[in-house]
Structures are given as C-alpha cells and as structure tokens.
Coordinates of C-alpha atoms in Angstrom, one line a residue:
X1472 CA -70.1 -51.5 10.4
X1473 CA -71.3 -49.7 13.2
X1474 CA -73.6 -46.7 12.2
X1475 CA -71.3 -44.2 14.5
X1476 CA -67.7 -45.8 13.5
X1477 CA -69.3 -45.3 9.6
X1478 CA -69.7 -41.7 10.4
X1479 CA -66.1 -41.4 11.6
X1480 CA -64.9 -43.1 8.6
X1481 CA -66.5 -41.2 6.6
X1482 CA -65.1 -37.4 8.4
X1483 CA -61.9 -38.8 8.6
X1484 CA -62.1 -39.1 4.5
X1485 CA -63.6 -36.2 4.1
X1486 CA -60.9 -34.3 6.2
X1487 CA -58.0 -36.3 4.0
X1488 CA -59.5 -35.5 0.9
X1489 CA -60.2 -31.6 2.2
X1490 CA -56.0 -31.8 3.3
X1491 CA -55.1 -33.1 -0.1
X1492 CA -57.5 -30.2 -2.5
X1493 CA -56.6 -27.4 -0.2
X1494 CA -53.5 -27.9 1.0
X1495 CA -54.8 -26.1 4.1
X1496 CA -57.3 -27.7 6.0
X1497 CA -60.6 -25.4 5.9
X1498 CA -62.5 -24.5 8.9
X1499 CA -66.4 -25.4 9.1
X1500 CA -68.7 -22.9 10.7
X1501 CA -69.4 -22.8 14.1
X1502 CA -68.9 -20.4 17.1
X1503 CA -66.3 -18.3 17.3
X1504 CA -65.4 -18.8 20.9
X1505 CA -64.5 -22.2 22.4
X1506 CA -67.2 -24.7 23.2
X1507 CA -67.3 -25.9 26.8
X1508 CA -65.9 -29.3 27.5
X1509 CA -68.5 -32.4 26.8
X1510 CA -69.4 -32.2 30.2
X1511 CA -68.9 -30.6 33.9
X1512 CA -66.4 -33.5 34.7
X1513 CA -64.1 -32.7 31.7
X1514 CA -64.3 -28.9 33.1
X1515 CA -63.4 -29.5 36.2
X1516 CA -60.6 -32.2 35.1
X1517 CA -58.8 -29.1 33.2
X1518 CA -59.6 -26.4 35.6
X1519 CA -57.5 -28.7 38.1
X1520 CA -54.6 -29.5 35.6
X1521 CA -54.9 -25.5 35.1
X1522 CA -54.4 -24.7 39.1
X1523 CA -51.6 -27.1 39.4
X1524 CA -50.1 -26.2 36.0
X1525 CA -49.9 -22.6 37.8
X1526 CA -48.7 -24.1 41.4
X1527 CA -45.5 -25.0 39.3
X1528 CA -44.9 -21.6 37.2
X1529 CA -44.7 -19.6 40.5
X1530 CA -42.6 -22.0 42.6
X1531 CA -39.7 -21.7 40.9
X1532 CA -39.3 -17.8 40.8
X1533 CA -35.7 -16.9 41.9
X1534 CA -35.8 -14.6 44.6
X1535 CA -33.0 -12.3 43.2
X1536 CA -34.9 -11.5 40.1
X1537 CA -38.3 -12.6 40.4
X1538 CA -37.7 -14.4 37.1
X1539 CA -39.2 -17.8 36.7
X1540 CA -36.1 -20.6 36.5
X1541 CA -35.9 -22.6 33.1
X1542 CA -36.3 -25.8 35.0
X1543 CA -37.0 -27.5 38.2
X1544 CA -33.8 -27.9 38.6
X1545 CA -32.6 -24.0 39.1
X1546 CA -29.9 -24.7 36.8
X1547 CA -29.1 -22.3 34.3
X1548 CA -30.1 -19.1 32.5
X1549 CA -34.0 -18.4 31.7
X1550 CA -34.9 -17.1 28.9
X1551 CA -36.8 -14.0 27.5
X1552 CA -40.0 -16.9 26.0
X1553 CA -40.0 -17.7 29.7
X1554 CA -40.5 -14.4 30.9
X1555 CA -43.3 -13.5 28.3
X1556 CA -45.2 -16.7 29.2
X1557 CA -44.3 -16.0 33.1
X1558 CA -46.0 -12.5 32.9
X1559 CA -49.0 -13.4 31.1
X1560 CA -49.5 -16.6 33.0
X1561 CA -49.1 -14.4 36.0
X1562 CA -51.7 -12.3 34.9
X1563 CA -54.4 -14.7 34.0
X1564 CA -53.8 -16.0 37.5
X1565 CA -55.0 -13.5 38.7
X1566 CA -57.6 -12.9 36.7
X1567 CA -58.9 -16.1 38.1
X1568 CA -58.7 -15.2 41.7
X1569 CA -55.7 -18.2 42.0
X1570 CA -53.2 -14.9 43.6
X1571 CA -54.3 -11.6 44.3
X1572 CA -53.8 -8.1 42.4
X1573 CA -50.9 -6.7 45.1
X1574 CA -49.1 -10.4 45.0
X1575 CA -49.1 -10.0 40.9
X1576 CA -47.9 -6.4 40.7
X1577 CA -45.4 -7.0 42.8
X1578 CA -44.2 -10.1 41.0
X1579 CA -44.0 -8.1 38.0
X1580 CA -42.4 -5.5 39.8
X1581 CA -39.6 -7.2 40.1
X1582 CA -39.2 -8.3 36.9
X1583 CA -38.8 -4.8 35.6
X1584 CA -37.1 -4.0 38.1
X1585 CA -34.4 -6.5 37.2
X1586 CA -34.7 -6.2 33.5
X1587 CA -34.0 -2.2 33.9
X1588 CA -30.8 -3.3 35.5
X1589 CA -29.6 -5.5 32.6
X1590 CA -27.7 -4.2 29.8
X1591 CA -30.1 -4.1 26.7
X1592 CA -30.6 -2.1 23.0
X1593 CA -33.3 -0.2 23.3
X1594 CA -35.1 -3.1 25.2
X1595 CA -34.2 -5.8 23.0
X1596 CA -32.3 -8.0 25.4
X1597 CA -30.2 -11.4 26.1
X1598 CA -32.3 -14.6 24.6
X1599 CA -30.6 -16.4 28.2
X1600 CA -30.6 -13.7 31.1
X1601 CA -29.3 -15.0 34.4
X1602 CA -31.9 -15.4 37.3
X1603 CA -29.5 -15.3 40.2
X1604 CA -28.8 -11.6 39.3
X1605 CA -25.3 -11.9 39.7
X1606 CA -24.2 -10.7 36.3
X1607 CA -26.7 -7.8 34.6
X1608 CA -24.5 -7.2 31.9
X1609 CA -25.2 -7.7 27.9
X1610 CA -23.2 -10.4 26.6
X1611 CA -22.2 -9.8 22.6
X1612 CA -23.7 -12.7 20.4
X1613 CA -26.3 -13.8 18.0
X1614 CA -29.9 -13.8 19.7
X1615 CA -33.4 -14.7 17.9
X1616 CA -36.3 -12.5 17.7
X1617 CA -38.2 -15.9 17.8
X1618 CA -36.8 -16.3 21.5
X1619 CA -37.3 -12.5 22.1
X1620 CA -41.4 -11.4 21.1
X1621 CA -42.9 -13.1 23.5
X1622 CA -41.4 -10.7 26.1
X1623 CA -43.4 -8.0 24.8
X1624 CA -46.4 -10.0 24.0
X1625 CA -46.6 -10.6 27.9
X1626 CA -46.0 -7.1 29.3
X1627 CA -49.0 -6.3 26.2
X1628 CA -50.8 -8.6 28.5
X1629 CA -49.6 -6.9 31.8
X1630 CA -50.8 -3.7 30.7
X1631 CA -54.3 -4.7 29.4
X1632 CA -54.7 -6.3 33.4
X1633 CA -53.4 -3.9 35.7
X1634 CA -53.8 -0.1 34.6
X1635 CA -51.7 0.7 36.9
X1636 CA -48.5 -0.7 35.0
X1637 CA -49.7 0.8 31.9
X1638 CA -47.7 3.4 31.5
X1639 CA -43.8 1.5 33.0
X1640 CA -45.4 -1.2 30.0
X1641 CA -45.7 1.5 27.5
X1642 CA -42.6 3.1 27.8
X1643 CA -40.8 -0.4 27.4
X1644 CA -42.7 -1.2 24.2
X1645 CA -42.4 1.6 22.7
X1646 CA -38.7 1.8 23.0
X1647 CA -38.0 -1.7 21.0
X1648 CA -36.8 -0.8 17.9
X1649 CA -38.8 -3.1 15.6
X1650 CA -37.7 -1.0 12.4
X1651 CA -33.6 -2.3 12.8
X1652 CA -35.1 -5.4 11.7
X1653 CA -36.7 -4.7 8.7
X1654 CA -34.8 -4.5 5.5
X1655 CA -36.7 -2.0 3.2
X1656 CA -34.4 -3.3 -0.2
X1657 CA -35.3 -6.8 -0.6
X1658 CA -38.2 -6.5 2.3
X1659 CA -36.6 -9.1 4.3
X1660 CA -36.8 -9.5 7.9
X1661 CA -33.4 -10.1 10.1
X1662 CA -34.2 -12.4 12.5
X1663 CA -31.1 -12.4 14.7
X1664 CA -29.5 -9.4 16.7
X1665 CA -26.4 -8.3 18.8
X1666 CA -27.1 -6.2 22.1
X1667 CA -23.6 -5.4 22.6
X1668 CA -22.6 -4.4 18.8
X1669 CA -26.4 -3.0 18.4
X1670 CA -26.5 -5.2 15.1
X1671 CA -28.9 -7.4 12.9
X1672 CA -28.3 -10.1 10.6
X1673 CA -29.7 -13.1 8.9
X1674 CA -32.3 -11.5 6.3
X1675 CA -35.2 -13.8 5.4
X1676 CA -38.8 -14.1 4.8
X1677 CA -39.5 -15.4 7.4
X1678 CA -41.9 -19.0 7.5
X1679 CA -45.7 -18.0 7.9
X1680 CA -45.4 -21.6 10.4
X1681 CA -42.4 -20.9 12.9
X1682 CA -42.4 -19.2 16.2
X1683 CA -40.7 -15.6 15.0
X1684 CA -44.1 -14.3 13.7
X1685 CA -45.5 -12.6 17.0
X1686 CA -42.7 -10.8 16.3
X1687 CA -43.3 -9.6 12.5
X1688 CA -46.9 -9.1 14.1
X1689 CA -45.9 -6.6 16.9
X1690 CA -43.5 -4.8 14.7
X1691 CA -45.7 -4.2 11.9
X1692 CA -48.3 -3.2 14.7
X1693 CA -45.8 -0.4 16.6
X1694 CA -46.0 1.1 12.6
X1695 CA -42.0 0.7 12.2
X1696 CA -42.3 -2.2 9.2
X1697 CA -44.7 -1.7 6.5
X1698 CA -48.1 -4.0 6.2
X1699 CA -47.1 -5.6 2.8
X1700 CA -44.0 -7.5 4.8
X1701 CA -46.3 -10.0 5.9
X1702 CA -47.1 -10.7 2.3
X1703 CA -43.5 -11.8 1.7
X1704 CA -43.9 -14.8 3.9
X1705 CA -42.7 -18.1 3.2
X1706 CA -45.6 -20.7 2.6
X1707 CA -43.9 -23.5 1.7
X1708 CA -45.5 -26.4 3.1
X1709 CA -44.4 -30.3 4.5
X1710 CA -46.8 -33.0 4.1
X1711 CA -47.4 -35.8 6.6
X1712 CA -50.9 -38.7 6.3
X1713 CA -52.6 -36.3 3.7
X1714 CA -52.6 -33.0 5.9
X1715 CA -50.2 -30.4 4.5
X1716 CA -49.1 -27.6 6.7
X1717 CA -47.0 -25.2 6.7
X1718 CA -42.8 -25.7 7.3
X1719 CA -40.6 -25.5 9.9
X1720 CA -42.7 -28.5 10.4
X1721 CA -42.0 -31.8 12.6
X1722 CA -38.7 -32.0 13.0
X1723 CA -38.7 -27.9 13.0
X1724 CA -39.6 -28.2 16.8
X1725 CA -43.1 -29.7 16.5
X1726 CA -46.3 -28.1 17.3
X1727 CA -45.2 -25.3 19.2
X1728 CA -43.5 -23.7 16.5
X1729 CA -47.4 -23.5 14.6
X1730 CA -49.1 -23.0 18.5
X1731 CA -47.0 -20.3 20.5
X1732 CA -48.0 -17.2 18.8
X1733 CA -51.3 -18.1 18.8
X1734 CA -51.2 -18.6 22.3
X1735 CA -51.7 -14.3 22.3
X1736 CA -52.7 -14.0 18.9
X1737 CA -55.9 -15.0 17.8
X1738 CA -55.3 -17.1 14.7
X1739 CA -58.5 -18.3 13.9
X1740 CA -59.6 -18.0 10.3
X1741 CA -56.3 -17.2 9.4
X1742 CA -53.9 -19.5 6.8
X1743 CA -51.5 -20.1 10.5
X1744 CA -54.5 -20.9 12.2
X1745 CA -55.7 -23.4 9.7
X1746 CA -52.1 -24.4 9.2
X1747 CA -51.7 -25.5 13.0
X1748 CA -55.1 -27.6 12.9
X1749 CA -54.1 -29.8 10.1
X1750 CA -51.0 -30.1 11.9
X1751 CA -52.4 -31.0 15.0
X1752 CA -54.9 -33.6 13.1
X1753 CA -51.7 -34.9 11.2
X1754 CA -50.4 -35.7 14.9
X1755 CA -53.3 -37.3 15.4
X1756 CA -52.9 -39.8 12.3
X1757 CA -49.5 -40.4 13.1
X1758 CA -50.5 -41.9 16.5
X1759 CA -52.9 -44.1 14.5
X1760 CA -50.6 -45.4 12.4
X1761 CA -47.8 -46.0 14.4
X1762 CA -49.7 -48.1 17.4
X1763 CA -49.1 -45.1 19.6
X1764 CA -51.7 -44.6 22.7
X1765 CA -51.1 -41.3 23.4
X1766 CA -50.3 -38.3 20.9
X1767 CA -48.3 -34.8 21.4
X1768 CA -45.0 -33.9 19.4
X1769 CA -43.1 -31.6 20.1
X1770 CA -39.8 -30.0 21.3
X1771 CA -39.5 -31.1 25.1
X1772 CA -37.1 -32.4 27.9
X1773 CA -37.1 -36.3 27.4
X1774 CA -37.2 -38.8 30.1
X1775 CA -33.5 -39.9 29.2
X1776 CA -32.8 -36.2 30.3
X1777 CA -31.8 -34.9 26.4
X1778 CA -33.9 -32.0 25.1
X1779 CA -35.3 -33.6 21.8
X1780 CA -35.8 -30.1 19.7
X1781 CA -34.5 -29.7 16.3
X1782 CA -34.4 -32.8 14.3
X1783 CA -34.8 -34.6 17.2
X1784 CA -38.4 -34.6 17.3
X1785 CA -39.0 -39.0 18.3
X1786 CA -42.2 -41.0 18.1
X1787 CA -41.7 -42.6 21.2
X1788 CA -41.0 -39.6 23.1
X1789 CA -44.6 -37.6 23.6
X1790 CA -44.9 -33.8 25.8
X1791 CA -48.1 -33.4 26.9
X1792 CA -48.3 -29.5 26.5
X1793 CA -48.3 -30.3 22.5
X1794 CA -51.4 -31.6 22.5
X1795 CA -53.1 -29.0 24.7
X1796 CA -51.9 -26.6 22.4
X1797 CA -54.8 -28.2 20.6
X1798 CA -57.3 -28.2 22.8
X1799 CA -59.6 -25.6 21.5
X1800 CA -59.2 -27.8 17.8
X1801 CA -59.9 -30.9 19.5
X1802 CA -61.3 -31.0 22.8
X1803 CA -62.7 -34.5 23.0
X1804 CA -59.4 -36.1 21.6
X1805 CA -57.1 -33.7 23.9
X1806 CA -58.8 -34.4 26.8
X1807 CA -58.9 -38.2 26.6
X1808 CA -54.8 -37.9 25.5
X1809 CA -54.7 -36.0 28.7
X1810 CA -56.3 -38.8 30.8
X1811 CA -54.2 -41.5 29.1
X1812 CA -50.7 -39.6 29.9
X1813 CA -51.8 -39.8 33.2
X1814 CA -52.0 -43.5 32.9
X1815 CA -48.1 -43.6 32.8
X1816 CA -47.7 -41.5 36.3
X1817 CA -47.4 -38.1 34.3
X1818 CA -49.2 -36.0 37.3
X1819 CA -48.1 -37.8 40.5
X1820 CA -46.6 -35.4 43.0
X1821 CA -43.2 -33.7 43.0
X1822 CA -41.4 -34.1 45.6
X1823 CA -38.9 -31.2 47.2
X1824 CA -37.8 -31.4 50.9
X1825 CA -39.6 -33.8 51.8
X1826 CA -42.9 -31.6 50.2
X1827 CA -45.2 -33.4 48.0
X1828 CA -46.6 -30.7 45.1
X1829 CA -49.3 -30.9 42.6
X1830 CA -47.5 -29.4 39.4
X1831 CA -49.3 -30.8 36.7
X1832 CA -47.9 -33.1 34.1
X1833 CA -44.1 -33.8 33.5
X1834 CA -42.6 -33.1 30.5
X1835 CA -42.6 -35.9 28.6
X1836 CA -43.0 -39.7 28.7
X1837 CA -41.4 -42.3 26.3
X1838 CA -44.3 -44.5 25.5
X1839 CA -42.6 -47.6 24.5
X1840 CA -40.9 -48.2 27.6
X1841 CA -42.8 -45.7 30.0
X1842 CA -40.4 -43.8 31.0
X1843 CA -41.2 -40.4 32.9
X1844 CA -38.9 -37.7 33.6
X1845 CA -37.3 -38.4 37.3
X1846 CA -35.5 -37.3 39.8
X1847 CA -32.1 -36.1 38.1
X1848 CA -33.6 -34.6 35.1
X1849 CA -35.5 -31.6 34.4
X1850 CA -38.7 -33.4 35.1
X1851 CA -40.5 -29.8 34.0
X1852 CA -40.0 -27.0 31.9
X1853 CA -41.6 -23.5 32.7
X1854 CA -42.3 -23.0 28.6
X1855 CA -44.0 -26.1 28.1
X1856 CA -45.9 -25.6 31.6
X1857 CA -46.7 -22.6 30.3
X1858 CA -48.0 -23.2 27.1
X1859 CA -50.0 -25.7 28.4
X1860 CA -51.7 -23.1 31.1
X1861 CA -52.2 -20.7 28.7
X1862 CA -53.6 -23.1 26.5
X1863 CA -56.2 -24.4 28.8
X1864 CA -57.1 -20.6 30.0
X1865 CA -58.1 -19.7 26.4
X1866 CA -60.0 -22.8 26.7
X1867 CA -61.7 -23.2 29.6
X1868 CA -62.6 -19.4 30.1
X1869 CA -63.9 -18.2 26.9
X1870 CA -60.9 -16.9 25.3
X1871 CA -59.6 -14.8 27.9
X1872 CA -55.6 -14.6 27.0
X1873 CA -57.1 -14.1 23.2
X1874 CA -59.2 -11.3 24.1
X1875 CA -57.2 -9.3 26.9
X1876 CA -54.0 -9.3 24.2
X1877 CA -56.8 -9.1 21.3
X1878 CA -58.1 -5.2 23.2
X1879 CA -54.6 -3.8 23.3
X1880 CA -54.1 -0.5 21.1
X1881 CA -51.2 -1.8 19.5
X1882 CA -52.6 -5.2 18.9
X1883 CA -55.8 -3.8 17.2
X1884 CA -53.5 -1.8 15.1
X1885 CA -52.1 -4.7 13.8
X1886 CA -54.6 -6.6 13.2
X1887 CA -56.1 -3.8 11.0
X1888 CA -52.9 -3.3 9.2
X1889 CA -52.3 -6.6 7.9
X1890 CA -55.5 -7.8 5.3
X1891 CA -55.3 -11.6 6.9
X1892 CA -56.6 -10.2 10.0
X1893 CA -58.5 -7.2 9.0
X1894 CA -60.4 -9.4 6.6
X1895 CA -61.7 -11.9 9.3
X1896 CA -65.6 -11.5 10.2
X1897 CA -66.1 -10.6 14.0
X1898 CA -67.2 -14.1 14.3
X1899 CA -65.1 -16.3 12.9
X1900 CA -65.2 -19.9 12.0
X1901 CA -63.6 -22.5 13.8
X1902 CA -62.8 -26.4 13.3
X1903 CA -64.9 -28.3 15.5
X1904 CA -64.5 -31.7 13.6
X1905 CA -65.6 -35.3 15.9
X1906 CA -62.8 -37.3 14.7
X1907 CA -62.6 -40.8 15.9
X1908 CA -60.8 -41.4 19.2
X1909 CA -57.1 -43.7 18.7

C-alpha cells in the first residue's frame, strides 16, 4: 500500500474508533482560528463563490419591504431565518467593501421600518411575514422559536457593525420576552408561540443538536432564563458509520439543524461543536459507501421542485450549502465537493430578462441522474445561500461573523453564564483531521 493511502487508513481508524469510545468525536489541538485554504487558488476559488453567493442574497429584495424573497421565484412569504441571515449577510458585505456603509444602513432601514409596521408580541413575530407589504397584520397560529432567533442574532450583528443602529437594535432586543418561554416548574423550554393570543406551548428540553438553541442561548444571555436550563438539554444521540452525534439527526433536516447556530455562535470546543463535526465526517462516510461523488445532506429545494426536509432527507439528492457548513472542519474535502458540484452545471449563470447572473450554486443536484434545479423551480433558496456565505466568511476571513457576534454585550454574557462556554480556553482547539478524499 501506498505510504500516504496507509496514513489515511490509518486516521480514518483512528477517527472510527475515537467516534465509537467517545460518542463525540474529540477535537485535536491546533489553532483556534481557521487555517487558510491549501493554497491562493483555493482562496480565490471561495472568495468568488463568496461574491456571487452575495450577488444572489441582494437581488431578490422586495422593494416594498426590503425583505429578501424566500426564493427566486418571488413567490410566497419569507421568513424570520431569512431575515436574520439577510441582515448579517448584509453586514459582512459590507464589511468586505462588496456595498458600502449608506447602501447597508439603508437596506436595513427598511427592514425595521417594515417590521415596526407588522403586528408583533413584544417583538416576537410571524415565522412567514409577507414581503409585498400588503398585509402587516399578526396572523394567530403556532410559530417556532427555531424559525424565530435568528432574527435577533442578525440585528446582534447589525449593531456590532454600524454604531449608528445600536440603539433602534437595542431597543428591539431588549423588548423580546425570552422569559414567556421558560417554564420555571419542570425547567422546560416552550418552543412554539401565538402573536395574536400572546401564548406559549409545547414544553421540552429542548435537543442540544437542533436549530432552536440560538435561541435558549440568547435568552439565557438577555438574563430572563436561568443558566442551569442549558443543563436540561436533551443529548440523546443517532449513530450512522461509527460517528455518533447528537439527534434531530439526518432525517431531522440534515446538517443545518447541527450548523446554523454556529453560524453566529462560536461552537468550537463545545459538545454541539464536536457533535456537528462527527456529523459532518459521518456525511463524508456515507458518500464513501454509497458510490456517491459528491457529499452534502441536508434540507433543500430538490431538482424535481419538492423541498426534501423532514424525513425526506434522499441520498441522491445533495445541497451544496451542507457541506460548506463544514468548511472550517474540512477544508480540503469541502473544497474539492465544491469543485465536483460544479461538474454537474451547479454555478452556470441565471438567467432573468434576458440577464445572465453569477449567483453561486443552485440548490441541489440529484446525482444519479444529474439533475439541477431549472427554470420552473425554485432553482435557489436565500437560507441555504446564506448559510453558505456566511459559512465561507467565517472561513475565508478569519472568523469574522464569529467574532463581530462573539463582542456583543449580550453575547459575552452568555457565554459567561453558561459553564460549556465559560469553561473554553481563549484558544480553543479545533478538528483539523486530513481524511482521505472520496
């Protein structure tokens, strides 16, 4: 055997066995900010995904409300995730010099603008708002608080970027009313809530591995739930090719659920943080074993135009924004999955109008028969775009979502507050395995 593909063999056993004794896979020591890219091509190869990724989240902006549409399509409500991601993407931008400070305030003008307008309790709003800004009115119903933190999370962002929004961002976050949530007799958390009735319901501990715990963070953070709620968490764990990690799991949505709120979050060295890496790595040997070329499961808008989210997660249908979630795991095998998707026409140009765009990738390609996302279909979604930007930004520029959210007040409240966090060193160790390429 060759002496390299021995080496390989021997990490990928080592990682299996490390899966299988810990249950978590453990996080060798190395720097605690993301190594560059292999070399100046790779850099440049995700810095261009990164501009195009952005050309696409502020094209479809409707007018009325400057929110961002859900899809390329126009069709439909957006929802509260999208608006989080839109501000903080919005934000980084221009932090990068891709728009300039008036254009962003004013985008994000707008946006509180409009949401000041729309029925609300105490800031908690709609999951689905309408864009056209025909209808501003609360609409009574269950809504998640999984759908609803990243909202806050963003204008967090927004006010770490542009002093001069501090203080409208303030006042909106400290009006949310994290304690209704919070059940102080059993120490649950409700996860759902009616603007209309001004109601809670659905008590749970919630999973340390779903998509509501920005949330739990932020609300233990504002000093309205007590610390020791993040100690009721349920760990219970799935298992897939020797990596266990914890549940919703895959057919709980995919990697985003374990990714999102680590998108703002610095999770590194934490039990989510290791959770999503032997996730992401369990992806990884699933491709291997099933023949696939390319990796990256997770909830997206398929090519037969279905949205494949809860138990409905298929190996044939791969979303490139799932595995740049990974990126700062994985480089090496995230950017050659990258450069593969592309092999099946996954960046070629949109066309509107006539007008031939460089968004990025498409959603999601069925890799047994190639099919991409066409004309018809929602051929992009602005949460998975997003993701995928924000993904690439903590990657390709030193942490810099991680540590403008990681500087906020509130944020560094939290983090002291809750012993997983407080605990960490300053410079925390990272996984920067070399596993084999597929």
């Amino acid at each position: 055997m060759h002496k390299k593909s021995l080496h390989r063999c021997l990490l990928l056993s080592a990682l299996l066995a490390l899966g299988a004794a810990s249950c978590i896979l453990k996080r060798p020591a190395s720097p605690a900010t993301p190594a560059p890219p292999d070399n100046a091509a790779d850099l440049a190869y995700l810095r261009q995904i990164q501009r195009d990724t952005w050309a696409y989240i502020d094209h479809f902006i409707a007018p009325e409300t400057g929110y961002p549409h859900d899809n390329n399509r126009r069709t439909g409500k957006t929802n509260t995730t999208n608006l989080g991601l839109y501000l903080a993407s919005l934000s980084m931008a221009c932090r990068l010099g891709y728009v300039d400070e008036p254009y962003a305030i004013a985008r994000i003008e707008k946006i509180l603008d409009s949401l000041d307008r729309t029925g609300n309790w105490h800031r908690l709003y709609n999951n689905w708002l309408d864009p056209s800004g025909e209808s501003f009115d609360a609409l009574p119903g269950p809504n998640n608080i999984s759908d609803y933190n990243k909202l806050p999370a963003g204008l967090i962002v927004v006010r770490q970027t542009f002093p001069q929004l501090a203080e409208r961002c303030t006042a909106f976050l400290d009006e949310i009313p994290w304690d209704v949530f919070y059940d102080p007799e059993t120490g649950r958390m409700h996860y759902e809530f009616d603007v209309v009735a001004q109601s809670v319901d659905h008590p749970v501990y919630f999973f340390r591995g779903e998509d509501k715990i920005l949330g739990h963070f932020l609300a233990i953070a504002s000093g309205k739930v007590p610390p020791d709620s993040w100690d009721r968490h349920d760990l219970s764990t799935e298992e897939r090719h020797g990596m266990r990690y914890y549940r919703h799991g895959w057919q709980g949505g995919g990697l985003f659920m374990q990714f999102i709120c680590g998108l703002f979050l610095d999770d590194r060295g934490t039990s989510l943080g290791q959770s999503a890496t032997a996730f992401a790595w369990a992806q990884i040997l699933h491709a291997r074993q099933i023949g696939a070329p390319v990796w990256g499961w997770s909830a997206c808008a398929g090519p037969d135009d279905a949205y494949h989210g809860w138990n409905d997660i298929r190996d044939e249908i791969v979303t490139p924004h799932a595995s740049a979630l990974a990126i700062h795991l994985f480089p090496r095998e995230v950017i050659d999955n990258l450069r593969r998707l592309e092999d099946y026409g996954l960046r070629e140009p949109y066309v509107e109008n006539g007008r031939s765009f460089a968004f990025g990738f498409r959603d999601a390609v069925n890799w047994k028969t190639g099919a991409v996302n066409g004309p018809g279909t929602s051929q992009y979604l602005v949460l998975d775009q997003a993701m995928l930007f924000l993904s690439l930004v903590n990657y390709t520029e030193n942490g810099l979502l991680w540590s403008t959210f990681n500087r906020d007040p509130l944020v560094q409240n939290g983090k002291a507050l809750i012993s997983e966090f407080s605990n960490l060193a300053d410079s925390r160790p990272w996984p920067r395995p070399a596993p084999a390429a597929l």
